[in-house]
CSV table of C-alpha atoms and ligand atoms in Angstrom, one decimal:
chain,number,residue,atom,x,y,z
A,1,UNK,CA,-68.9,-5.0,4.3
A,2,UNK,CA,-65.9,-3.2,5.8
A,3,UNK,CA,-64.8,-6.5,7.5
A,4,UNK,CA,-65.1,-8.4,4.3
A,5,UNK,CA,-62.9,-5.8,2.5
A,6,UNK,CA,-60.4,-5.9,5.3
A,7,UNK,CA,-60.1,-9.7,5.0
A,8,UNK,CA,-59.8,-9.5,1.3
A,9,UNK,CA,-57.0,-6.9,1.6
A,10,UNK,CA,-55.2,-9.1,4.1
A,11,UNK,CA,-55.5,-12.1,1.8
A,12,UNK,CA,-54.2,-10.1,-1.2
A,13,UNK,CA,-51.3,-8.7,0.9
A,14,UNK,CA,-50.3,-12.1,2.1
A,15,UNK,CA,-50.3,-13.5,-1.4
A,16,UNK,CA,-48.0,-10.7,-2.8
A,17,UNK,CA,-44.6,-12.0,-3.8
A,18,UNK,CA,-41.6,-11.3,-1.6
A,19,UNK,CA,-43.5,-10.0,1.4
A,20,UNK,CA,-41.9,-10.8,4.8
A,21,UNK,CA,-45.0,-12.5,6.1
A,22,UNK,CA,-44.9,-14.9,3.3
A,23,UNK,CA,-41.2,-15.4,3.7
A,24,UNK,CA,-41.3,-16.3,7.4
A,25,UNK,CA,-44.7,-17.8,8.1
A,26,UNK,CA,-46.1,-19.3,4.9
A,27,UNK,CA,-43.1,-21.1,3.4
A,28,UNK,CA,-42.3,-24.3,5.3
A,29,UNK,CA,-38.9,-24.3,6.9
A,30,UNK,CA,-37.0,-27.6,7.1
A,31,UNK,CA,-35.5,-28.3,10.5
A,32,UNK,CA,-32.1,-29.8,10.0
A,33,UNK,CA,-32.3,-32.5,12.7
A,34,UNK,CA,-34.6,-35.6,12.9
A,35,UNK,CA,-36.1,-36.7,16.3
A,36,UNK,CA,-33.7,-39.7,16.4
A,37,UNK,CA,-30.7,-37.4,15.9
A,38,UNK,CA,-32.0,-35.0,18.6
A,39,UNK,CA,-32.3,-37.9,21.0
A,40,UNK,CA,-28.7,-39.0,20.4
A,41,UNK,CA,-27.5,-35.4,20.7
A,42,UNK,CA,-29.3,-34.9,24.0
A,43,UNK,CA,-27.7,-38.2,25.3
A,44,UNK,CA,-24.2,-37.1,24.2
A,45,UNK,CA,-24.8,-33.7,25.8
A,46,UNK,CA,-25.9,-35.3,29.1
A,47,UNK,CA,-22.9,-37.7,29.1
A,48,UNK,CA,-20.5,-34.8,28.5
A,49,UNK,CA,-22.0,-32.7,31.3
A,50,UNK,CA,-22.0,-35.6,33.7
A,51,UNK,CA,-18.3,-36.2,33.0
A,52,UNK,CA,-17.5,-32.5,33.6
A,53,UNK,CA,-19.5,-32.5,36.9
A,54,UNK,CA,-17.7,-35.7,38.0
A,55,UNK,CA,-14.3,-34.1,37.3
A,56,UNK,CA,-15.3,-30.9,39.1
A,57,UNK,CA,-16.5,-32.8,42.1
A,58,UNK,CA,-13.4,-34.9,42.4
A,59,UNK,CA,-11.1,-31.9,42.1
A,60,UNK,CA,-13.0,-29.5,44.3
A,61,UNK,CA,-10.3,-29.2,46.9
A,62,UNK,CA,-7.5,-28.4,44.4
A,63,UNK,CA,-6.5,-24.8,43.6
A,64,UNK,CA,-5.6,-23.3,40.2
A,65,UNK,CA,-1.8,-23.2,39.4
A,66,UNK,CA,0.0,-20.4,37.6
A,67,UNK,CA,1.8,-22.2,34.8
A,68,UNK,CA,3.2,-19.3,32.8
A,69,UNK,CA,3.4,-15.5,32.9
A,70,UNK,CA,3.9,-13.3,29.7
A,71,UNK,CA,6.1,-10.2,29.3
A,72,UNK,CA,3.1,-7.9,30.0
A,73,UNK,CA,2.3,-9.8,33.2
A,74,UNK,CA,-0.7,-11.9,31.9
A,75,UNK,CA,-0.7,-15.1,33.9
A,76,UNK,CA,-1.9,-18.4,32.5
A,77,UNK,CA,-3.6,-20.7,35.0
A,78,UNK,CA,-4.4,-24.4,35.0
A,79,UNK,CA,-7.9,-25.2,36.4
A,80,UNK,CA,-7.8,-28.7,37.9
A,81,UNK,CA,-11.6,-29.0,38.1
A,82,UNK,CA,-12.3,-28.2,34.5
A,83,UNK,CA,-9.0,-29.5,33.1
A,84,UNK,CA,-8.3,-26.5,30.9
A,85,UNK,CA,-6.1,-23.4,30.9
A,86,UNK,CA,-7.3,-19.8,31.3
A,87,UNK,CA,-5.5,-16.5,31.3
A,88,UNK,CA,-6.0,-13.2,33.2
A,89,UNK,CA,-8.0,-12.1,30.1
A,90,UNK,CA,-10.9,-14.2,31.4
A,91,UNK,CA,-11.1,-12.1,34.5
A,92,UNK,CA,-12.4,-8.5,34.9
A,93,UNK,CA,-10.4,-5.9,33.0
A,94,UNK,CA,-8.4,-4.7,36.0
A,95,UNK,CA,-6.4,-8.0,35.9
A,96,UNK,CA,-4.9,-7.3,32.5
A,97,UNK,CA,-3.7,-3.8,33.5
A,98,UNK,CA,-0.1,-3.4,34.7
A,99,UNK,CA,-1.6,-2.7,38.1
A,100,UNK,CA,-3.7,-5.7,39.0
A,101,UNK,CA,-6.3,-5.3,41.8
A,102,UNK,CA,-5.0,-5.9,45.3
A,103,UNK,CA,-6.6,-9.0,46.8
A,104,UNK,CA,-5.9,-8.2,50.4
A,105,UNK,CA,-6.3,-4.4,50.5
A,106,UNK,CA,-9.4,-2.5,49.5
A,107,UNK,CA,-8.0,0.5,47.8
A,108,UNK,CA,-6.0,0.5,44.5
A,109,UNK,CA,-5.7,4.3,44.2
A,110,UNK,CA,-2.1,5.3,43.6
A,111,UNK,CA,-2.3,8.3,45.9
A,112,UNK,CA,-4.5,6.7,48.6
A,113,UNK,CA,-3.7,8.3,52.0
A,114,UNK,CA,-6.5,6.6,54.0
A,115,UNK,CA,-5.1,4.7,57.0
A,116,UNK,CA,-6.6,2.8,59.8
A,117,UNK,CA,-6.4,6.0,61.8
A,118,UNK,CA,-8.5,8.0,59.4
A,119,UNK,CA,-12.3,7.5,59.3
A,120,UNK,CA,-12.4,6.7,55.5
A,121,UNK,CA,-10.6,3.4,55.7
A,122,UNK,CA,-13.6,1.1,55.8
A,123,UNK,CA,-15.9,3.0,53.4
A,124,UNK,CA,-15.3,1.9,49.8
A,125,UNK,CA,-16.4,0.0,46.7
A,126,UNK,CA,-14.9,-2.5,44.3
A,127,UNK,CA,-15.7,-1.4,40.7
A,128,UNK,CA,-16.7,-3.8,37.9
A,129,UNK,CA,-13.1,-3.7,36.5
A,130,UNK,CA,-12.0,-5.3,39.8
A,131,UNK,CA,-10.1,-2.3,41.2
A,132,UNK,CA,-11.3,-1.1,44.6
A,133,UNK,CA,-11.5,2.5,45.9
A,134,UNK,CA,-12.3,4.2,49.2
A,135,UNK,CA,-15.3,6.5,48.7
A,136,UNK,CA,-13.0,9.5,49.3
A,137,UNK,CA,-10.4,8.2,46.8
A,138,UNK,CA,-13.0,7.5,44.1
A,139,UNK,CA,-14.3,11.1,44.5
A,140,UNK,CA,-10.7,12.4,44.1
A,141,UNK,CA,-10.6,10.4,40.7
A,142,UNK,CA,-13.9,12.0,39.5
A,143,UNK,CA,-15.5,8.5,39.9
A,144,UNK,CA,-13.4,7.0,37.2
A,145,UNK,CA,-10.8,4.2,37.5
A,146,UNK,CA,-7.7,6.0,36.4
A,147,UNK,CA,-5.7,2.8,36.2
A,148,UNK,CA,-8.1,1.3,33.6
A,149,UNK,CA,-8.5,4.6,31.9
A,150,UNK,CA,-4.8,4.9,31.2
A,151,UNK,CA,-4.7,1.2,30.1
A,152,UNK,CA,-7.6,1.6,27.7
A,153,UNK,CA,-6.2,4.8,26.2
A,154,UNK,CA,-2.9,3.0,25.5
A,155,UNK,CA,-4.6,-0.1,24.0
A,156,UNK,CA,-6.9,2.1,21.8
A,157,UNK,CA,-3.7,3.8,20.4
A,158,UNK,CA,-2.1,0.4,19.7
A,159,UNK,CA,-5.2,-0.9,18.0
A,160,UNK,CA,-5.7,2.2,15.8
A,161,UNK,CA,-2.0,1.9,14.8
A,162,UNK,CA,-2.4,-1.7,13.8
A,163,UNK,CA,-5.6,-1.0,12.0
A,164,UNK,CA,-3.9,1.8,10.0
A,165,UNK,CA,-1.1,-0.6,9.1
A,166,UNK,CA,-3.6,-3.4,8.0
A,167,UNK,CA,-5.6,-0.9,5.9
A,168,UNK,CA,-2.6,0.3,4.0
A,169,UNK,CA,-1.1,-3.1,3.5
A,170,UNK,CA,-1.4,-4.8,0.1
A,171,UNK,CA,-3.4,-8.0,0.1
A,172,UNK,CA,-1.6,-11.0,-1.2
A,173,UNK,CA,-3.4,-13.4,-3.6
A,174,UNK,CA,-3.8,-16.0,-1.0
A,175,UNK,CA,-5.5,-13.8,1.6
A,176,UNK,CA,-8.9,-13.6,-0.2
A,177,UNK,CA,-11.5,-15.7,1.6
A,178,UNK,CA,-12.8,-18.6,-0.5
A,179,UNK,CA,-16.4,-19.4,0.1
A,180,UNK,CA,-17.2,-23.0,0.3
A,181,UNK,CA,-20.5,-24.6,-0.6
A,182,UNK,CA,-22.2,-26.2,2.3
A,183,UNK,CA,-23.7,-29.7,1.9
A,184,UNK,CA,-27.0,-30.0,-0.1
A,185,UNK,CA,-28.5,-32.4,2.3
A,186,UNK,CA,-28.7,-35.3,-0.1
A,187,UNK,CA,-27.2,-37.8,2.3
A,188,UNK,CA,-29.7,-37.0,5.1
A,189,UNK,CA,-31.4,-40.4,5.0
A,190,UNK,CA,-28.0,-42.2,5.3
A,191,UNK,CA,-27.2,-39.9,8.3
A,192,UNK,CA,-30.5,-40.8,10.0
A,193,UNK,CA,-29.8,-44.5,9.7
A,194,UNK,CA,-26.3,-44.2,11.0
A,195,UNK,CA,-27.6,-42.1,14.0
A,196,UNK,CA,-30.2,-44.8,14.8
A,197,UNK,CA,-27.4,-47.3,15.3
A,198,UNK,CA,-25.7,-44.9,17.7
A,199,UNK,CA,-28.6,-44.5,20.0
A,200,UNK,CA,-28.0,-47.7,22.0
A,201,UNK,CA,-24.3,-46.9,22.3
A,202,UNK,CA,-25.1,-43.4,23.6
A,203,UNK,CA,-27.7,-44.8,26.1
A,204,UNK,CA,-25.1,-47.2,27.5
A,205,UNK,CA,-22.5,-44.5,27.7
A,206,UNK,CA,-24.8,-42.3,29.6
A,207,UNK,CA,-25.7,-45.0,32.1
A,208,UNK,CA,-22.0,-45.7,32.7
A,209,UNK,CA,-21.3,-42.0,33.2
A,210,UNK,CA,-24.2,-41.8,35.7
A,211,UNK,CA,-22.8,-44.7,37.7
A,212,UNK,CA,-19.3,-43.1,37.7
A,213,UNK,CA,-20.7,-39.8,38.9
A,214,UNK,CA,-22.8,-41.5,41.7
A,215,UNK,CA,-19.8,-43.6,42.9
A,216,UNK,CA,-17.6,-40.5,43.0
A,217,UNK,CA,-20.2,-38.8,45.3
A,218,UNK,CA,-20.7,-41.9,47.5
A,219,UNK,CA,-16.9,-42.4,48.0
A,220,UNK,CA,-16.8,-38.9,49.5
A,221,UNK,CA,-19.7,-39.6,51.9
A,222,UNK,CA,-18.1,-42.8,53.1
A,223,UNK,CA,-15.0,-41.1,54.3
B,301,ZN,ZN1,-8.0,4.9,49.1
B,302,ZN,ZN1,-9.9,-0.4,37.0
């Protein structure tokens, strides 16, 4: 009897309007891609990845070049293997501070007095910001990176100031965001037909990219 009441209660609960169970599990959700479209997308993705891997493989002996440097010492590099540009902002935080981490010396502490004659010189750690410290130097900084702390305090002040300015500034008429209606999906069948025609093209493209990738690899093994 109790079981039957419980089932009844579940049934009534699931049929109530606007309950979350109904919303997520009973109403059918329409997936926005058809199997044919997914097939084409997976081919396009495979072709793109293979092209990237081929470029990376061919340029694996080339080193990044610094192509420009801003006033606040942020360098921009060209990555030959990936073919795009990155800045110091892609690296750990220490590289955007005025005092970038040393690459040849362990300790970045300004008042470091460890030398090869003192027994603290080999004992140290590189923090997640990229700055390195001798254990003794890190203890003297209360286990904080003082270079990054100073940088962050300064940046927070700058951000707060610009936030204050933006909050007190009058909005012009053109600065309101206009919401745009997304497509209603009426042309789905047309899209599916168009995609079906692309499948063969994508398959051929993928085959060609595979051949290019394999020939790039084989060339290296021959020499
Ligand atoms: Zn040190
Ligand atoms: Zn740091």
